Amino acid sequence: MPTIYLIRHGKASPEAEDYDELSTTGYEQARLLGAELRRRDLAVGPVVSGSLRRQRQTACAALAEAGIEEMPEVDRRWDEYDHLRLLALDPQEGGSLQERLDASLTTWTGSGETGPGSWNHFRDGVTAALTDLVFRLERGRTALVFTSAGVISTLCSVLLSTSTSGFLAMNRIVVNGSVTKLLHGRSGAQLVGFNDHAHLEHGGTELMTYR
């Protein structure tokens, strides 16, 4: 049965001038992820990444550690939503960054807009990217997708038929460097594993990050 691994990028650099850069912690998360992929000895199918630097850097580091020579294809539909834009569009007074982001995401997902930059456009693009990937994924192969928490949570909420509150709940807890597993059968794609990060646990609590 074809399998899809949705892999969240390693920790970015929220304290730096350029957020979209893998941090030292992020590279270590990617290295441990790659070691886990090597241990699993997968029959690797398509390898895909979003266009964001942190996604591509995670892919390169993890694939090198795993001994997988295939270079990832870049597909912008796997890019994360622009959290800085959403925060600017719906500024909130006070609260933590997570609380302000949750408020902005709640406004975004409930707006009903359909054009570029909207929740509906983002969700439909992510869903189409998965459909296209599955179409060319051979039986017994595992596709590796290097993406972000919002993309992963969107697909999980669609597959589980949850409301947008389900998306928000999952979006908060996707660990950097984690793996979410989908299987594709006659009834379509199914979520069989969410946010697996056991390969990071022996590295200490500093590897349990969410940015």
mmCIF file of C-alpha atoms in Angstrom:
data_model
loop_
_atom_site.group_PDB
_atom_site.id
_atom_site.type_symbol
_atom_site.label_atom_id
_atom_site.label_comp_id
_atom_site.label_asym_id
_atom_site.label_seq_id
_atom_site.Cartn_x
_atom_site.Cartn_y
_atom_site.Cartn_z
ATOM 1 C CA MET A 1 0.000 0.000 0.000
ATOM 2 C CA PRO A 2 1.438 3.441 -0.880
ATOM 3 C CA THR A 3 2.568 5.482 2.128
ATOM 4 C CA ILE A 4 3.103 9.209 2.561
ATOM 5 C CA TYR A 5 5.301 10.709 5.269
ATOM 6 C CA LEU A 6 4.432 14.322 6.026
ATOM 7 C CA ILE A 7 7.544 15.679 7.712
ATOM 8 C CA ARG A 8 7.619 18.970 9.568
ATOM 9 C CA HIS A 9 10.755 21.042 9.073
ATOM 10 C CA GLY A 10 13.263 21.426 11.888
ATOM 11 C CA LYS A 11 13.222 24.422 14.190
ATOM 12 C CA ALA A 12 13.515 27.682 12.298
ATOM 13 C CA SER A 13 15.064 30.885 13.685
ATOM 14 C CA PRO A 14 12.294 32.926 15.352
ATOM 15 C CA GLU A 15 14.842 34.974 17.326
ATOM 16 C CA ALA A 16 16.920 35.867 14.258
ATOM 17 C CA GLU A 17 16.391 38.565 11.644
ATOM 18 C CA ASP A 18 15.421 35.905 9.083
ATOM 19 C CA TYR A 19 12.903 33.430 10.512
ATOM 20 C CA ASP A 20 13.105 31.194 7.430
ATOM 21 C CA GLU A 21 16.492 29.715 8.285
ATOM 22 C CA LEU A 22 17.070 26.383 9.988
ATOM 23 C CA SER A 23 18.559 26.821 13.463
ATOM 24 C CA THR A 24 21.303 24.712 15.030
ATOM 25 C CA THR A 25 18.571 22.798 16.854
ATOM 26 C CA GLY A 26 16.720 22.388 13.570
ATOM 27 C CA TYR A 27 19.743 20.799 11.910
ATOM 28 C CA GLU A 28 20.081 18.335 14.790
ATOM 29 C CA GLN A 29 16.399 17.450 14.499
ATOM 30 C CA ALA A 30 16.881 16.895 10.780
ATOM 31 C CA ARG A 31 19.922 14.703 11.422
ATOM 32 C CA LEU A 32 18.023 12.507 13.883
ATOM 33 C CA LEU A 33 15.094 12.326 11.478
ATOM 34 C CA GLY A 34 17.448 11.168 8.738
ATOM 35 C CA ALA A 35 18.916 8.504 11.004
ATOM 36 C CA GLU A 36 15.399 7.258 11.693
ATOM 37 C CA LEU A 37 14.571 7.147 7.984
ATOM 38 C CA ARG A 38 17.742 5.142 7.393
ATOM 39 C CA ARG A 39 16.786 2.734 10.190
ATOM 40 C CA ARG A 40 13.361 2.155 8.644
ATOM 41 C CA ASP A 41 14.967 1.168 5.308
ATOM 42 C CA LEU A 42 12.093 2.527 3.238
ATOM 43 C CA ALA A 43 11.409 1.893 -0.429
ATOM 44 C CA VAL A 44 11.405 5.605 -1.168
ATOM 45 C CA GLY A 45 9.150 7.005 -3.863
ATOM 46 C CA PRO A 46 8.779 10.696 -4.716
ATOM 47 C CA VAL A 47 10.591 13.166 -2.471
ATOM 48 C CA VAL A 48 8.950 16.575 -2.331
ATOM 49 C CA SER A 49 9.527 19.822 -0.449
ATOM 50 C CA GLY A 50 7.867 23.167 -0.205
ATOM 51 C CA SER A 51 9.867 26.137 -1.444
ATOM 52 C CA LEU A 52 10.604 27.665 1.959
ATOM 53 C CA ARG A 53 14.246 27.615 2.967
ATOM 54 C CA ARG A 54 13.650 25.850 6.280
ATOM 55 C CA GLN A 55 11.760 23.068 4.487
ATOM 56 C CA ARG A 56 14.470 22.598 1.858
ATOM 57 C CA GLN A 57 17.276 22.722 4.419
ATOM 58 C CA THR A 58 15.536 20.066 6.515
ATOM 59 C CA ALA A 59 15.115 17.897 3.434
ATOM 60 C CA CYS A 60 18.771 18.152 2.417
ATOM 61 C CA ALA A 61 20.090 17.435 5.917
ATOM 62 C CA ALA A 62 17.728 14.533 6.591
ATOM 63 C CA LEU A 63 18.212 12.909 3.185
ATOM 64 C CA ALA A 64 22.002 13.125 3.496
ATOM 65 C CA GLU A 65 21.884 11.432 6.916
ATOM 66 C CA ALA A 66 19.501 8.788 5.576
ATOM 67 C CA GLY A 67 21.729 8.030 2.589
ATOM 68 C CA ILE A 68 18.946 8.926 0.154
ATOM 69 C CA GLU A 69 20.480 10.491 -2.950
ATOM 70 C CA GLU A 70 17.294 11.720 -4.584
ATOM 71 C CA MET A 71 16.953 15.497 -4.629
ATOM 72 C CA PRO A 72 13.553 16.793 -3.511
ATOM 73 C CA GLU A 73 11.185 18.297 -6.038
ATOM 74 C CA VAL A 74 9.961 21.745 -5.012
ATOM 75 C CA ASP A 75 6.208 22.358 -5.007
ATOM 76 C CA ARG A 76 4.991 25.644 -3.506
ATOM 77 C CA ARG A 77 1.662 24.100 -2.583
ATOM 78 C CA TRP A 78 3.497 22.484 0.354
ATOM 79 C CA ASP A 79 4.553 25.926 1.665
ATOM 80 C CA GLU A 80 3.288 27.122 5.032
ATOM 81 C CA TYR A 81 0.751 29.929 5.369
ATOM 82 C CA ASP A 82 2.394 33.312 5.980
ATOM 83 C CA HIS A 83 1.995 33.664 9.744
ATOM 84 C CA LEU A 84 3.574 37.118 9.813
ATOM 85 C CA ARG A 85 1.038 38.374 7.266
ATOM 86 C CA LEU A 86 -1.851 36.882 9.244
ATOM 87 C CA LEU A 87 -0.619 38.458 12.473
ATOM 88 C CA ALA A 88 -0.350 41.840 10.735
ATOM 89 C CA LEU A 89 -3.834 41.573 9.199
ATOM 90 C CA ASP A 90 -5.460 40.782 12.548
ATOM 91 C CA PRO A 91 -3.373 42.512 15.227
ATOM 92 C CA GLN A 92 -4.159 41.479 18.802
ATOM 93 C CA GLU A 93 -3.389 43.361 21.986
ATOM 94 C CA GLY A 94 -1.483 41.352 24.591
ATOM 95 C CA GLY A 95 -1.243 37.606 24.938
ATOM 96 C CA SER A 96 1.496 35.191 23.952
ATOM 97 C CA LEU A 97 2.598 34.684 20.357
ATOM 98 C CA GLN A 98 0.657 31.403 20.270
ATOM 99 C CA GLU A 99 -2.493 33.092 21.559
ATOM 100 C CA ARG A 100 -2.197 35.899 19.015
ATOM 101 C CA LEU A 101 -1.529 33.407 16.212
ATOM 102 C CA ASP A 102 -4.537 31.299 17.246
ATOM 103 C CA ALA A 103 -6.725 34.402 17.147
ATOM 104 C CA SER A 104 -5.403 35.371 13.706
ATOM 105 C CA LEU A 105 -5.900 31.835 12.387
ATOM 106 C CA THR A 106 -9.446 31.756 13.767
ATOM 107 C CA THR A 107 -10.252 34.963 11.890
ATOM 108 C CA TRP A 108 -8.551 33.634 8.729
ATOM 109 C CA THR A 109 -10.301 30.265 8.685
ATOM 110 C CA GLY A 110 -13.671 31.844 9.376
ATOM 111 C CA SER A 111 -13.528 34.650 6.830
ATOM 112 C CA GLY A 112 -15.235 32.755 4.005
ATOM 113 C CA GLU A 113 -12.908 34.299 1.413
ATOM 114 C CA THR A 114 -11.808 32.164 -1.530
ATOM 115 C CA GLY A 115 -9.068 34.073 -3.345
ATOM 116 C CA PRO A 116 -5.277 33.720 -3.113
ATOM 117 C CA GLY A 117 -4.086 34.047 0.465
ATOM 118 C CA SER A 118 -7.393 32.823 1.899
ATOM 119 C CA TRP A 119 -7.906 29.743 4.057
ATOM 120 C CA ASN A 120 -10.057 28.095 1.388
ATOM 121 C CA HIS A 121 -7.394 28.659 -1.264
ATOM 122 C CA PHE A 122 -4.678 27.311 1.053
ATOM 123 C CA ARG A 123 -6.695 24.218 2.021
ATOM 124 C CA ASP A 124 -7.650 23.438 -1.573
ATOM 125 C CA GLY A 125 -4.048 23.821 -2.753
ATOM 126 C CA VAL A 126 -2.724 21.491 -0.068
ATOM 127 C CA THR A 127 -5.399 18.905 -0.824
ATOM 128 C CA ALA A 128 -4.635 19.080 -4.545
ATOM 129 C CA ALA A 129 -0.918 18.626 -3.856
ATOM 130 C CA LEU A 130 -1.653 15.417 -1.950
ATOM 131 C CA THR A 131 -3.947 14.161 -4.716
ATOM 132 C CA ASP A 132 -1.281 14.765 -7.363
ATOM 133 C CA LEU A 133 1.367 13.060 -5.246
ATOM 134 C CA VAL A 134 -0.742 9.976 -4.620
ATOM 135 C CA PHE A 135 -1.535 9.674 -8.329
ATOM 136 C CA ARG A 136 2.112 8.922 -9.138
ATOM 137 C CA LEU A 137 3.006 6.970 -5.995
ATOM 138 C CA GLU A 138 3.606 3.285 -6.690
ATOM 139 C CA ARG A 139 2.361 0.486 -4.464
ATOM 140 C CA GLY A 140 4.846 -0.363 -1.730
ATOM 141 C CA ARG A 141 6.645 2.982 -2.006
ATOM 142 C CA THR A 142 6.851 5.760 0.565
ATOM 143 C CA ALA A 143 6.717 9.398 -0.491
ATOM 144 C CA LEU A 144 8.616 11.877 1.677
ATOM 145 C CA VAL A 145 7.120 15.364 1.924
ATOM 146 C CA PHE A 146 9.060 18.078 3.759
ATOM 147 C CA THR A 147 6.554 20.702 4.768
ATOM 148 C CA SER A 148 5.160 22.626 7.750
ATOM 149 C CA ALA A 149 2.724 22.320 10.644
ATOM 150 C CA GLY A 150 -0.111 24.235 9.006
ATOM 151 C CA VAL A 151 -0.023 22.038 5.915
ATOM 152 C CA ILE A 152 0.086 18.842 7.960
ATOM 153 C CA SER A 153 -2.730 19.979 10.253
ATOM 154 C CA THR A 154 -4.843 21.041 7.285
ATOM 155 C CA LEU A 155 -4.572 17.630 5.632
ATOM 156 C CA CYS A 156 -5.244 15.825 8.905
ATOM 157 C CA SER A 157 -8.334 17.946 9.558
ATOM 158 C CA VAL A 158 -9.598 17.258 6.030
ATOM 159 C CA LEU A 159 -8.999 13.509 6.318
ATOM 160 C CA LEU A 160 -10.672 13.377 9.736
ATOM 161 C CA SER A 161 -13.500 15.693 8.623
ATOM 162 C CA THR A 162 -12.978 17.980 11.607
ATOM 163 C CA SER A 163 -14.019 21.596 11.916
ATOM 164 C CA THR A 164 -11.434 24.354 11.759
ATOM 165 C CA SER A 165 -11.115 24.045 15.546
ATOM 166 C CA GLY A 166 -9.588 20.605 14.893
ATOM 167 C CA PHE A 167 -7.080 22.203 12.543
ATOM 168 C CA LEU A 168 -6.158 24.769 15.191
ATOM 169 C CA ALA A 169 -5.753 22.123 17.902
ATOM 170 C CA MET A 170 -3.429 19.995 15.772
ATOM 171 C CA ASN A 171 -1.519 23.000 14.461
ATOM 172 C CA ARG A 172 -0.420 23.918 17.995
ATOM 173 C CA ILE A 173 1.260 20.609 18.749
ATOM 174 C CA VAL A 174 3.104 19.448 15.613
ATOM 175 C CA VAL A 175 6.721 18.999 16.730
ATOM 176 C CA ASN A 176 9.601 20.170 14.540
ATOM 177 C CA GLY A 177 11.128 17.154 12.796
ATOM 178 C CA SER A 178 8.090 14.941 13.414
ATOM 179 C CA VAL A 179 6.515 12.479 10.982
ATOM 180 C CA THR A 180 2.809 12.138 10.198
ATOM 181 C CA LYS A 181 1.941 8.981 8.276
ATOM 182 C CA LEU A 182 -0.770 8.498 5.653
ATOM 183 C CA LEU A 183 -1.721 5.318 3.815
ATOM 184 C CA HIS A 184 -3.545 5.316 0.509
ATOM 185 C CA GLY A 185 -5.930 2.513 -0.413
ATOM 186 C CA ARG A 186 -9.123 1.967 -2.346
ATOM 187 C CA SER A 187 -11.046 4.297 -0.063
ATOM 188 C CA GLY A 188 -8.484 7.061 -0.435
ATOM 189 C CA ALA A 189 -5.899 8.492 1.921
ATOM 190 C CA GLN A 190 -6.145 7.647 5.613
ATOM 191 C CA LEU A 191 -4.329 9.105 8.601
ATOM 192 C CA VAL A 192 -2.637 6.286 10.526
ATOM 193 C CA GLY A 193 0.012 8.137 12.527
ATOM 194 C CA PHE A 194 0.209 11.739 13.724
ATOM 195 C CA ASN A 195 3.196 13.757 14.977
ATOM 196 C CA ASP A 196 5.595 10.843 15.615
ATOM 197 C CA HIS A 197 8.710 12.306 17.241
ATOM 198 C CA ALA A 198 10.104 9.386 19.244
ATOM 199 C CA HIS A 199 13.352 9.652 17.272
ATOM 200 C CA LEU A 200 13.950 13.055 18.898
ATOM 201 C CA GLU A 201 13.271 12.111 22.510
ATOM 202 C CA HIS A 202 16.702 10.748 23.386
ATOM 203 C CA GLY A 203 18.169 14.094 22.313
ATOM 204 C CA GLY A 204 16.654 15.837 25.345
ATOM 205 C CA THR A 205 13.836 18.277 25.938
ATOM 206 C CA GLU A 206 15.591 21.018 23.958
ATOM 207 C CA LEU A 207 14.687 19.119 20.779
ATOM 208 C CA MET A 208 10.969 19.300 21.562
ATOM 209 C CA THR A 209 10.219 22.539 19.720
ATOM 210 C CA TYR A 210 7.224 23.961 17.878
ATOM 211 C CA ARG A 211 8.491 26.906 15.780
#
